[in-house]
Coordinates of C-alpha atoms in Angstrom, one line a residue:
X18 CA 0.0 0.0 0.0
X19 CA 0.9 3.4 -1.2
X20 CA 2.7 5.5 1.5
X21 CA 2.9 9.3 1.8
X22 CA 6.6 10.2 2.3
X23 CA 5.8 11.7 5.7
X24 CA 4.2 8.4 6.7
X25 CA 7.2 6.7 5.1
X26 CA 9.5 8.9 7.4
X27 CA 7.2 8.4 10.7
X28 CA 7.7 4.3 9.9
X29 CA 11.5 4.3 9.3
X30 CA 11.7 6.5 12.7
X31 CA 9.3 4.4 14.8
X32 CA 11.3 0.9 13.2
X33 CA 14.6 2.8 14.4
X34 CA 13.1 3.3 18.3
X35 CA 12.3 6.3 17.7
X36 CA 8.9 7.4 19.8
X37 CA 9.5 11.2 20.9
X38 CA 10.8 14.2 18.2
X39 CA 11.8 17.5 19.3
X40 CA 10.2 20.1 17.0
X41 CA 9.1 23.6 16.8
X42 CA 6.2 23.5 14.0
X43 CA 6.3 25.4 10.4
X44 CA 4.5 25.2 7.3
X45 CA 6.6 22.6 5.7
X46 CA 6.9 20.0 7.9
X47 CA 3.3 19.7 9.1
X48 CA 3.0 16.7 6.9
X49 CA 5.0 14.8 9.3
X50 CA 3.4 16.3 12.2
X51 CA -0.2 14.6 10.9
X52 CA 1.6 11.4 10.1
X53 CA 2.5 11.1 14.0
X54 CA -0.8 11.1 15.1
X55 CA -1.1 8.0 13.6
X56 CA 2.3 6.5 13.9
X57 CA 2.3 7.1 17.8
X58 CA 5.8 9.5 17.8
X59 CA 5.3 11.9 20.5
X60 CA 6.8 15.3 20.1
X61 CA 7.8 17.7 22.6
X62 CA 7.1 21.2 21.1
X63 CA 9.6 23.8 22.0
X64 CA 9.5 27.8 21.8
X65 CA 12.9 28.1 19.4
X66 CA 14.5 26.0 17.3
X67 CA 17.6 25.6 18.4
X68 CA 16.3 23.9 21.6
X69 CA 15.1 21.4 20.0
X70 CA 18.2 20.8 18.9
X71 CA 20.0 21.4 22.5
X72 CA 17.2 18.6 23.5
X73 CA 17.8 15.9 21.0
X74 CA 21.5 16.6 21.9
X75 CA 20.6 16.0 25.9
X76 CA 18.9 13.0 25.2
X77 CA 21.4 11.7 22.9
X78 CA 24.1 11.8 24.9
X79 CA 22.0 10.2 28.3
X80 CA 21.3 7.4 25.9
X81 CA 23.9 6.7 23.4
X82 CA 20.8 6.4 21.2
X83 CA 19.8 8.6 18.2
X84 CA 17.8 11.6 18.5
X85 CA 15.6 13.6 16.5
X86 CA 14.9 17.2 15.9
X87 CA 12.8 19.1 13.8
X88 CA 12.6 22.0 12.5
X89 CA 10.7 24.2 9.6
X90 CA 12.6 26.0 7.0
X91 CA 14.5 28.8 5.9
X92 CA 14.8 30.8 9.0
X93 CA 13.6 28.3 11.2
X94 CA 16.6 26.2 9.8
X95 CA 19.2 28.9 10.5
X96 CA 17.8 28.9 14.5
X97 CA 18.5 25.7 14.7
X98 CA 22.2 25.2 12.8
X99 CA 24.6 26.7 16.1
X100 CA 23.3 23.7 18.1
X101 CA 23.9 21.4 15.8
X102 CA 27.7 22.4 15.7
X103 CA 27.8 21.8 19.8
X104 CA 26.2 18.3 19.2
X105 CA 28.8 17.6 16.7
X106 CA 31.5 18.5 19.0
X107 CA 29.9 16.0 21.8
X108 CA 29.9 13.4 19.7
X109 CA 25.7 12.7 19.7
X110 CA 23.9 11.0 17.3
X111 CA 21.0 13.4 16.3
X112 CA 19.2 13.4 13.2
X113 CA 17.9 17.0 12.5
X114 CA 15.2 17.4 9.9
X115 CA 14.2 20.3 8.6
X116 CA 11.4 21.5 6.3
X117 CA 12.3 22.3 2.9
X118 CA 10.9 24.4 -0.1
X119 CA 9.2 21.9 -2.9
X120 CA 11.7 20.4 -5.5
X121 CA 9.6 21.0 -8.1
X122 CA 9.6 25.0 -7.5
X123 CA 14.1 24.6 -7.8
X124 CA 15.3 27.9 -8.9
X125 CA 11.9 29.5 -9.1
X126 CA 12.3 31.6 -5.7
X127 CA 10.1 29.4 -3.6
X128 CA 9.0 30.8 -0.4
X129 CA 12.7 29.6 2.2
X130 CA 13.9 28.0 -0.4
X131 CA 17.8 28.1 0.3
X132 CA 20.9 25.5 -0.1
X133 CA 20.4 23.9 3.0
X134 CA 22.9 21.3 2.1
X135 CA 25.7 24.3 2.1
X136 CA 24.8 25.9 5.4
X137 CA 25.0 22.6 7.4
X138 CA 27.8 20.8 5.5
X139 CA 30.2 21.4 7.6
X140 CA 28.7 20.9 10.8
X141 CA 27.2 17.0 10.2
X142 CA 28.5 14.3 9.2
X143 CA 26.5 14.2 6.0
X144 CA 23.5 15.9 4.6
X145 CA 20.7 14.8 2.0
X146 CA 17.6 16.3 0.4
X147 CA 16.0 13.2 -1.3
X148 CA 13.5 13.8 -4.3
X149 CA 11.2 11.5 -3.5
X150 CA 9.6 9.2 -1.2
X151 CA 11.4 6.3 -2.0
X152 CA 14.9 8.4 -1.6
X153 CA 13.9 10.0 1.8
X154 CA 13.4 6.6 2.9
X155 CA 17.3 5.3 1.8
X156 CA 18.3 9.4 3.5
X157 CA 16.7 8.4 6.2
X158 CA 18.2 5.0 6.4
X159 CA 22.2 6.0 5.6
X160 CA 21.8 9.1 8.1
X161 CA 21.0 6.5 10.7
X162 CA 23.9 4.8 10.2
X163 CA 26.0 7.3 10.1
X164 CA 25.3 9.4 12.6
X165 CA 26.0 5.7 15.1
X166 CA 28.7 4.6 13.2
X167 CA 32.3 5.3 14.0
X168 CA 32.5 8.5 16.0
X169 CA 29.1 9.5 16.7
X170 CA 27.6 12.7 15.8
X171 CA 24.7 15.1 13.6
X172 CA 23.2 14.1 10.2
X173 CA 20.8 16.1 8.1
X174 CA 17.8 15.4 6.2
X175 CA 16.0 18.4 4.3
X176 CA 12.3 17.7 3.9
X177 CA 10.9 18.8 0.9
X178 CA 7.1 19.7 1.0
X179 CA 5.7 17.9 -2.2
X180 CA 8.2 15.1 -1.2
X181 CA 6.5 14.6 2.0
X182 CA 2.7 14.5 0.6
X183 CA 3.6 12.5 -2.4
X184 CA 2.9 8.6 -1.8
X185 CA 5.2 6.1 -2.3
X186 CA 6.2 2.3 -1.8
X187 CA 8.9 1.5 1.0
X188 CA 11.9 -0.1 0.0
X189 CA 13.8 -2.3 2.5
X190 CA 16.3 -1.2 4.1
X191 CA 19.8 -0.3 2.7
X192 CA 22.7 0.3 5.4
X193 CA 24.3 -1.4 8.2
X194 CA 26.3 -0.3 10.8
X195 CA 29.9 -1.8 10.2
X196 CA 31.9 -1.9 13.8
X197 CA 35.6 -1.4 13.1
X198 CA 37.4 -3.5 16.0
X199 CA 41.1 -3.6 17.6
X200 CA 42.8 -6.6 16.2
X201 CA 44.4 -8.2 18.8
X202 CA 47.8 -7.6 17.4
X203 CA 46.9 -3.9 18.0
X204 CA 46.0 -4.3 21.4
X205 CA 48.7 -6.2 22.6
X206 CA 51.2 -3.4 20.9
X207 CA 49.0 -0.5 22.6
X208 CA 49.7 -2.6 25.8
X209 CA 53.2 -3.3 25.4
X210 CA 53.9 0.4 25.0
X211 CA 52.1 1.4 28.2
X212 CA 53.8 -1.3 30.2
X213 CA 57.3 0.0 28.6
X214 CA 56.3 3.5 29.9
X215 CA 57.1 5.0 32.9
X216 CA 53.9 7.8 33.3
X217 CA 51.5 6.8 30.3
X218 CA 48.4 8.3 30.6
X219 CA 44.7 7.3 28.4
X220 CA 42.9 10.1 27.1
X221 CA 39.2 9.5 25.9
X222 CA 36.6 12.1 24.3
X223 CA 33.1 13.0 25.0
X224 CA 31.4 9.6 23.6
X225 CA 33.3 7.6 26.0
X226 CA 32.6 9.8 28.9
X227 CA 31.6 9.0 32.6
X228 CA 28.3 8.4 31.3
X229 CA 28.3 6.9 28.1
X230 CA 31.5 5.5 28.4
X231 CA 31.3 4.2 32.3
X232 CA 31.6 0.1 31.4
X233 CA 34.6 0.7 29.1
X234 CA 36.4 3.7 31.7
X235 CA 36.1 1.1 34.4
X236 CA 37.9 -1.8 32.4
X237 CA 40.8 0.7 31.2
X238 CA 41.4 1.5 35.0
X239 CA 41.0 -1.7 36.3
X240 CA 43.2 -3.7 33.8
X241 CA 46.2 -0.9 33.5
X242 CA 46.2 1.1 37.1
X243 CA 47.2 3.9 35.6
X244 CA 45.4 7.6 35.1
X245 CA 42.2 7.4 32.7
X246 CA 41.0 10.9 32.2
X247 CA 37.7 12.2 30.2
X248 CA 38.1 15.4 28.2
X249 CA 34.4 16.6 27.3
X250 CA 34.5 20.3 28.1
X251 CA 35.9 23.3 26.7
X252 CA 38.1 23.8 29.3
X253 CA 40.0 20.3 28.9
X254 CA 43.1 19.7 30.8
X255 CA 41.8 22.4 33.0
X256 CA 38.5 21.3 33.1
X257 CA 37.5 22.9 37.1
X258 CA 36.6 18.3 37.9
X259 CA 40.4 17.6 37.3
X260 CA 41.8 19.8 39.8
X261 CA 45.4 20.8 39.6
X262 CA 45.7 17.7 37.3
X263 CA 47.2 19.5 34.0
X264 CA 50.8 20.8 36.3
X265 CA 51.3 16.9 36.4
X266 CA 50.9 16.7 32.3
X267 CA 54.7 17.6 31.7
X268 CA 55.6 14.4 33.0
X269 CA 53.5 12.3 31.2
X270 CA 55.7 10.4 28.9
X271 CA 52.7 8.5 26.6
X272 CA 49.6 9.6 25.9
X273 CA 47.7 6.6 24.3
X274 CA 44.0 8.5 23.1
X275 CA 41.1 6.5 21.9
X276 CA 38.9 9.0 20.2
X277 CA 40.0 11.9 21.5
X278 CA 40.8 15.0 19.2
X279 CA 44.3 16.2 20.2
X280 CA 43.7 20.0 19.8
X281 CA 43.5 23.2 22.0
X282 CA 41.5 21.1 24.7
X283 CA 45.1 19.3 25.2
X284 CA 47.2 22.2 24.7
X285 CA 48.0 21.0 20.7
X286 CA 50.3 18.7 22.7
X287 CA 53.0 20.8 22.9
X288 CA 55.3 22.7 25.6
X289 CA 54.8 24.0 28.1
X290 CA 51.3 21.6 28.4
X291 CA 53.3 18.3 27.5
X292 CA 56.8 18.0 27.5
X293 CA 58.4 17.9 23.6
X294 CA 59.5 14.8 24.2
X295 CA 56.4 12.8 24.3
X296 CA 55.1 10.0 23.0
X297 CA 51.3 9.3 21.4
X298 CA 49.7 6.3 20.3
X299 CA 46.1 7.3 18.5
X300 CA 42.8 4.9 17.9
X301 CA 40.5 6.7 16.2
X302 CA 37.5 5.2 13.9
X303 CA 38.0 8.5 11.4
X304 CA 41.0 7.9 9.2
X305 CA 40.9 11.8 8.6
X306 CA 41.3 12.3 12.5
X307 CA 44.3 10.7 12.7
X308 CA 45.6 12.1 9.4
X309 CA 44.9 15.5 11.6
X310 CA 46.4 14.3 14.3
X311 CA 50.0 13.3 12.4
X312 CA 49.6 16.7 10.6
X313 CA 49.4 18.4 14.3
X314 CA 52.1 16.9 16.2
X315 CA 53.9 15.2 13.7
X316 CA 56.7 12.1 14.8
X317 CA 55.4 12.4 18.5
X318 CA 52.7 10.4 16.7
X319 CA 54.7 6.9 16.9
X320 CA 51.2 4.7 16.1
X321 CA 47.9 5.7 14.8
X322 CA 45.3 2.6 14.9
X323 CA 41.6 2.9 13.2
X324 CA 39.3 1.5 15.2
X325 CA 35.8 2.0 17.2
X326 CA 36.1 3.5 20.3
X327 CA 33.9 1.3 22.4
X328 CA 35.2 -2.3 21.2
X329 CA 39.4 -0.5 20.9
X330 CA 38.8 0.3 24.5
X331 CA 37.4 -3.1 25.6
X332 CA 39.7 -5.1 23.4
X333 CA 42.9 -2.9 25.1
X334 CA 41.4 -3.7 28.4
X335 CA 41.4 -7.5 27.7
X336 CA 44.9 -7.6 27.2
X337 CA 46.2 -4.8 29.9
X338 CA 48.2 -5.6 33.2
X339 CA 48.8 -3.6 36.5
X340 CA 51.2 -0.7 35.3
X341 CA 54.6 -1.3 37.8
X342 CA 54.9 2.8 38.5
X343 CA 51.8 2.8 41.2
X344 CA 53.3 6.2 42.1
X345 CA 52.2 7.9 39.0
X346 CA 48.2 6.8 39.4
X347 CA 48.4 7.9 43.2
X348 CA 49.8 11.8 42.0
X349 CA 47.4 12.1 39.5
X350 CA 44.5 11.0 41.4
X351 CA 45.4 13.2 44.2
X352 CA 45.9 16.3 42.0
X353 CA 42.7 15.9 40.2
X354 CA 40.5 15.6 43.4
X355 CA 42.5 19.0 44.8
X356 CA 39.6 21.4 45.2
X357 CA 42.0 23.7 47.4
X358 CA 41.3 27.1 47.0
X359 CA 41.9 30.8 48.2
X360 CA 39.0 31.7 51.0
X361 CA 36.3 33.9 50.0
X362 CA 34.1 36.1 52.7
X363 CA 32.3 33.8 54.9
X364 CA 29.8 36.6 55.1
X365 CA 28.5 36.5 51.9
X366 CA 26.8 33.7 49.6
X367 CA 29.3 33.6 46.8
X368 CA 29.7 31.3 44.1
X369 CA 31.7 28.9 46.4
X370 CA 29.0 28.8 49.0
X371 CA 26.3 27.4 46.3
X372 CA 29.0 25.2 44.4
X373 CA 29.0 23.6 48.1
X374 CA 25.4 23.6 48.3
X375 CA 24.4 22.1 45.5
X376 CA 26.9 19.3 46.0
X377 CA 25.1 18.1 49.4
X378 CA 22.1 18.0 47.7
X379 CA 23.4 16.0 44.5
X380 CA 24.4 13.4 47.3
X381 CA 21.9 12.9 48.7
X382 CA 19.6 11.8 45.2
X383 CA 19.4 8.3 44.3
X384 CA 19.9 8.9 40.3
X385 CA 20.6 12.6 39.3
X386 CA 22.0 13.8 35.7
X387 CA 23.7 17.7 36.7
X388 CA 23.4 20.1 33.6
X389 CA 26.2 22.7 33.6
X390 CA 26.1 26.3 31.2
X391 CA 29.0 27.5 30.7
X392 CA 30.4 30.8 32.7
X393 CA 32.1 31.4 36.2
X394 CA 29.7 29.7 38.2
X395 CA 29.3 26.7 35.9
X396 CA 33.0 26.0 36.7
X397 CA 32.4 26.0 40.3
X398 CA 29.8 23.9 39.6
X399 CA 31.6 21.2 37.6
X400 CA 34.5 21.9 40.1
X401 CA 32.7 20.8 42.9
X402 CA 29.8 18.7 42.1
X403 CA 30.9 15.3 40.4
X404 CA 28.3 13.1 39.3
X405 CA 28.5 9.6 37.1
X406 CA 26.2 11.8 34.3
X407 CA 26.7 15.3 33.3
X408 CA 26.2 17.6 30.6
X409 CA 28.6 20.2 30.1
X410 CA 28.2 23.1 27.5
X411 CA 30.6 20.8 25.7
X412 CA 33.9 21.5 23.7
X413 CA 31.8 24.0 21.2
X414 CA 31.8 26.3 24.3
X415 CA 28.2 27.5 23.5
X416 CA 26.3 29.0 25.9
X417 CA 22.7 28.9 27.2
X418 CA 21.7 25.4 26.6
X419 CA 21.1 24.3 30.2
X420 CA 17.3 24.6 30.1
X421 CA 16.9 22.3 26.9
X422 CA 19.5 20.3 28.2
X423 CA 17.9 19.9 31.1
X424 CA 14.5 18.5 29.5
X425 CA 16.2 16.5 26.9
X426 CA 17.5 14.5 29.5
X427 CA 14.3 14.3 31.4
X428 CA 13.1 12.5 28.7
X429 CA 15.8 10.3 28.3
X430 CA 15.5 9.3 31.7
X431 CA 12.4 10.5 33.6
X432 CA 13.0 8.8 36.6
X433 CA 16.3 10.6 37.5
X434 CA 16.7 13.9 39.0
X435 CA 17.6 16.5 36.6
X436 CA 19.6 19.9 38.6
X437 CA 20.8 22.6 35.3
X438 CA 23.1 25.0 36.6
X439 CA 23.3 28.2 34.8
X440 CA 24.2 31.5 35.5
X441 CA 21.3 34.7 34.9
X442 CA 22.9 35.7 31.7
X443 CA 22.9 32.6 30.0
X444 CA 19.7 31.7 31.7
X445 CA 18.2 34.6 29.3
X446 CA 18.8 32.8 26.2
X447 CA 16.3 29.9 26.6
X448 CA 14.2 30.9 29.6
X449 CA 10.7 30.5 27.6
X450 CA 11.6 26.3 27.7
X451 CA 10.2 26.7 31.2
X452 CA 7.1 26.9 29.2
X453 CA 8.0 23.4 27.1
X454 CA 8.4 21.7 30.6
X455 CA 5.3 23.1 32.2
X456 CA 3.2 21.8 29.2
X457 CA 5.1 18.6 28.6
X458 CA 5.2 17.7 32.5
X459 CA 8.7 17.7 32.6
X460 CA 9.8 17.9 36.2
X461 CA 13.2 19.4 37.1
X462 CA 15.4 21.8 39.0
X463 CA 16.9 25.0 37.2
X464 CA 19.3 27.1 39.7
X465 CA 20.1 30.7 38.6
X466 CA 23.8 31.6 39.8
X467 CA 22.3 35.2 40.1
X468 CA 25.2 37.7 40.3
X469 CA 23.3 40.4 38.3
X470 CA 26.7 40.2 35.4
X471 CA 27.9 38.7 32.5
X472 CA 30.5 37.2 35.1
X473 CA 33.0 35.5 32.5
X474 CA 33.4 38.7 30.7
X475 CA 33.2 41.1 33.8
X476 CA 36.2 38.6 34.9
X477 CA 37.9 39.3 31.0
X478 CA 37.4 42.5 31.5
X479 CA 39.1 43.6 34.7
X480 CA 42.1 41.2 34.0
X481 CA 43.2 42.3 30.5
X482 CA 42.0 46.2 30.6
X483 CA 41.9 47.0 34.5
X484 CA 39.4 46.7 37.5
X485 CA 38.3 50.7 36.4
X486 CA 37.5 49.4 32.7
X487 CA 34.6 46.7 33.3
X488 CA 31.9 47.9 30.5
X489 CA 28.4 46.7 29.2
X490 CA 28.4 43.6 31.1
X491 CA 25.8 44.3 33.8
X492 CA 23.0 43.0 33.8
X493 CA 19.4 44.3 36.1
X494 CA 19.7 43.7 40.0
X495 CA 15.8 43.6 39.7
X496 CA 15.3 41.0 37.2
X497 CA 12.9 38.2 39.2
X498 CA 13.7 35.0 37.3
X499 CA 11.8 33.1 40.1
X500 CA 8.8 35.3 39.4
X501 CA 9.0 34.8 35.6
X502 CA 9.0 30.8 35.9
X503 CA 6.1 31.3 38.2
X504 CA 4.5 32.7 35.3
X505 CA 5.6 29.8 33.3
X506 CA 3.4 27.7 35.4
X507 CA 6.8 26.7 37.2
X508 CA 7.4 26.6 40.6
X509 CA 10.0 29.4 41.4
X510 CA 11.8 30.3 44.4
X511 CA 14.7 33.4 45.6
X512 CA 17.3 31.9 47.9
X513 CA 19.6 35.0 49.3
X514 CA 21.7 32.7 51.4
X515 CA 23.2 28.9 51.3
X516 CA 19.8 28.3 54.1
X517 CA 17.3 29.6 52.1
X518 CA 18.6 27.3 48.9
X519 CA 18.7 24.1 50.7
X520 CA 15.2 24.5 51.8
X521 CA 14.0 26.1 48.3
X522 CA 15.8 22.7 46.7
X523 CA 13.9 20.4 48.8
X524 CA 10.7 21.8 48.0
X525 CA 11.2 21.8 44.1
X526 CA 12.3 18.1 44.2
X527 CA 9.3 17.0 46.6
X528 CA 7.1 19.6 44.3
X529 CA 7.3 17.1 41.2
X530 CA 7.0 20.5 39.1
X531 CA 9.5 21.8 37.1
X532 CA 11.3 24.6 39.3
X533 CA 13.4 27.4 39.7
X534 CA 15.6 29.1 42.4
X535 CA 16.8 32.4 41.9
X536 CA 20.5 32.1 43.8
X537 CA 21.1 35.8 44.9
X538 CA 24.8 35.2 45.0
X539 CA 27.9 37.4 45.4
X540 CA 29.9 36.1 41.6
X541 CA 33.7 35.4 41.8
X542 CA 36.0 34.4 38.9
X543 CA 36.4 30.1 37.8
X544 CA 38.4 28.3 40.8
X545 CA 41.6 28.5 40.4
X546 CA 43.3 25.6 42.9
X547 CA 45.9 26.3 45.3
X548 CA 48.7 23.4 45.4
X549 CA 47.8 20.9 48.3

C-alpha cells in the first residue's frame, strides 16, 4: 500500500526506536506532524529552534541512542544550525530534519527555499535532500547509520514539502552499521607500550565519557592502574573536575587517546602543556582524524590505529596488566580531586557557597544527571559537584543550553533527578523552555547563579583592561527569574543565602514541578586551585 513520504518517514523512525521528536512546527513539515498522530511518535514542542536541537543533543548523549529534531525551513533552519555544531562537537547522534521548499519549485524563488545542504555541511557528518519518497526513505536510512557509526555525531535530512505529501512504496532497508574493532595484534602493541612506559596516561573524548562510556572507563582503569582521564568540556586539561591535574601533564611520557581529538583542549600537545619529548599512540574510527592528528604533532605520533572506540577500548582492556609505577596513578588521582582554594568572605553567599550547596544536595539523590552552562559559576559547579552523568556546555563552548539540556534529558530518563546550573545571563537565552516543561510535564530543577553580570566577561574585563574598565556587562539587579518561571506555570523560588537554597531545593524536588531558584549570589572568577 501506497505511503505518503511523511508516513514513510514516521515508519523508518518508529522501526529505528524512535517514539518522541523535538520540534518547533512550520508550514513545511506539518505533513509529518499529521503522520504522527497515527504513527504514535510523540513530540515535545519547543519555543525556538535551536532547543530542539540542544534537546535531541541531551537526550542523545544520556542514551547513546539517536535523537531527532525538527525543525521548519529557511529561517527556522538557521535557529536551529549553532546547536547542531555543539552536538557535533559532543559526539551525539541526532538526526535533525528540517522542512524544505518543494523540489519541483528549484530555482523558481520558492518561499525559504535556500541550499540547505551548504549551510549545514560542515557541521554534520552528511547531509541529504532526497527527491522522492522512496529516496527520503534510503536518507533516512544512511543518516542512521551514520550518525552511530564510528564516531558518533549530527546528520541532516532536508524535507521537501511535495516530497513529504507524495505517496510512495517502501523499500527495504539499505545500510548497516559496520563496527571497526582492535585486532588483537593492535592491542597487545597498545599494551606493550604502556607497560614500557614509565607515566603513560589514556585520554578519551566525549562519547566515551563517565556516562556513556562508564563500562569501558572502568575496564581501562581496572586492567592498567594507571590515570584514565575524560576530556568533554571546553576547558579540557583544565576542566575545574580535574583539579590541579594539567601541572602533572609535563611528565606524562605517553599519551595513548582512543577518540579523542588532540587539539586546544590538550594544549596542541606541545610545551609547556606536554613535554616535547612525548610519545602518542592514537585509535581513532575517522581515518581523517588521525591524518589531523599526524599533521598536528607530527613524529610524537609513533602509532595511529583505526578503530571503534567502544570495542578498541574493551579489546585494550582485555589484554592490559597492572602498570609497575603505582606512584604515578596515586599523584594524578590526588591532583585531580584537589579542590584547594583561596577563601572567599564567609559573610557572603558567593559562588563557592552554592558550588558547596548544590553538591550536598546532589548526594543525597538516588539517580541525578547535573546540567552545567558555561560561565564562572558553571565552573564551580563542575569543580565541585561530580556526578556519574553530566552535561557540560561541551567542547563547542556555546552557551545557554542548560534549560533544553535539562529536559532533553528528562526525557531520556524520567526517573532521574535532573539539577541545570546556569548563571542569569545565559539563563536569558532559553528561559521560555520553562514553558515546554510546564506543558510537557517535565519535572526538574533549574538554579540561577544570580550575580546580576555577565560574570565570565566582567572577569575578562578587569584582567586584561583593568578593575576601572569593566563595560556593558551588567545585567538588572531587579530581574525576578523566580517570578518569571512562576509565570511559566513553574514553581520558582529566591534563595539569598546557602539556608534559604537548601530549603527552596527540597521543596522543588518534593514539588514534582519543574522549578526554579533564583541564587542571589555574590559572583567570583572560575576556581583557580591552590597546590595541596
Amino acid at each position: 500500500m501506497a505511503q505518503t513520504g511523511a508516513q514513510l518517514l514516521v515508519q523508518r523512525l518508529k522501526e529505528a526506536g524512535v517514539d518522541t521528536l523535538f520540534s518547533l512546527s512550520g508550514n513545511q513539515i506539518m505533513p509529518v506532524y499529521d503522520a504522527c498522530i497515527d504513527g504514535g511518535i510523540h513530540i515535545i514542542h519547543v519555543r525556538h529552534e535551536s532547543a530542539a536541537v540542544f534537546m535531541a543533543d541531551a537526550y542523545a548523549q544520556v542514551t547513546g541512542k539517536l535523537a531527532v529534531a525538527m525543525v521548519t525551513a529557511g529561517p527556522g533552519f538557521g535557529n536551529a544550525v549553532s546547536p547542531v555544531f555543539s552536538a557535533l562537537m559532543n559526539e551525539s547522534p541526532v538526526l535533525f530534519l528540517s522542512g524544505d521548499s518543494p523540489v519541483a519549485l528549484d530555482g523558481m524563488g520558492a518561499f525559504q527555499e535556500m541550499d540547505q545542504q551548504s549551510m549545514i555541511a560542515p557541521v554534520v557528518k552528511s547531509t541529504a535532500r532526497p527527491k522522492s519518497p522512496t529516496e527520503l526513505c534510503h536518507a533516512f536510512d544512511a543518516a542512521l547509520v551514520t550518525s552511530l557509526s564510528g564516531r558518533m555525531g549530527p546528520t541532516h535530512i532536508s524535507l521537501a514539502f511535495d516530497v513529504l505529501n507524495q505517496e510512495g512504496d517502501n523499500p527495504s532497508k539499505s545500510q548497516t552499521i559496520a563496527v571497526k574493532d582492535l585486532s588483537t595484534a593492535d592491542a597487545m602493541h597498545v599494551a606493550d607500550a604502556i607497560a614500557n612506559a614509565d607515566k603513560p596516561i589514556i585520554f578519551t573524548g566525549p562519547m566515551l565519557n563517565e556516562g556513556r562510556g562508564k563500562e569501558e572507563l572502568a575496564a581501562l582503569r581496572d586492567a592498567f592502574q594507571i590515570p584514565v582521564i575524560n576530556l568533554e568540556s571546553p576547558r579540557g586539561l583544565r576542566d575545574p573536575s580535574l583539579g590541579t591535574f594539567v601541572k602533572l601533564m609535563k611528565e606524562a611520557d605517553l599519551v595513548v587517546s582512543i577518540g579523542k581529538e588532540l587539539n586546544f583542549t590538550t594544549g596542541f600537545m606541545k610545551s609547556p602543556t606536554l613535554s616535547e619529548d612525548v610519545k602518542v599512540i592514537a585509535i581513532d574510527p575517522d581515518p581523517s582524524m588521525l591524518k589531523k592528528t599526524r599533521e598536528r604533532i607530527g613524529p610524537k605520533l609513533t602509532t595511529a590505529i583505526e578503530a571503534d572506540m567502544r570495542p578498541a577500548a574493551l579489546a585494550l582492556a582485555a589484554v592490559g596488566k597492572t602498570h609497575n609505577n603505582t606512584a604515578w596513578l596515586a599523584a594524578v588521582t590526588k591532583a585531580a580531586t584537589n579542590r584547594k582554594v583561596a577563601p572567599l568572605p564567609n559573610n557572603e553567599f558567593h559562588s563557592n557557597k552554592l558550588a558547596l550547596a548544590v553538591k550536598a544536595k546532589l548526594e543525597s539523590l538516588d539517580n541525578p544527571i547535573l546540567v552545567c552552562d558555561g560561565g564562572e559559576i558553571g565552573q564551580w559547579i563542575q569543580g565541585f559537584c561530580p556526578t556519574t552523568v553530566r552535561i557540560t556546555n561541551g567542547m563547542s563552548g556555546a552557551i545557554g543550553g542548560a534549560i533544553p539540556y535539562a529536559l532533553g534529558a528528562k526525557v531520556a530518563k524520567p526517573d532521574a533527578t535532573v539539577v541545570a546550573l546556569m548563571g542569569d545571563g545565559t539563563a536569558g537565552f532559553h528561559f521560555p523552555e520553562l514553558d515546554t516543561a510546564a506543558r510537557a510535564n517535565l519535572a526538574f530543577v533549574a538554579i540561577v547563579g544570580n550575580d546580576d553580570k555577565w560574570n565570565a566577561e566582567v572577569e575578562i574585563q578587569k584582567r586584561d583592561y583593568g578593575p576601572n574598565r569593566v563595560f556593558a556587562c551588567e545585567l538588572s539587579e531587579e530581574a525576578r527569574y523566580d517570578l518569571g518561571a512562576s509565570a511559566f506555570g513553574c514553581q520558582g523560588a529566591l534563595a539569598n543565602s546557602a539556608e534559604e537554597f537548601s530549603a527552596a531545593f527540597d521543596e522543588a524536588v518534593t514539588s514534582n514541578k519543574p522549578s526554579l531558584i533564583n541564587a542571589r549570589i555574590s559572583g567570583y572568577a572560575a576556581p583557580v586551585y591552590l597546590d595541596d
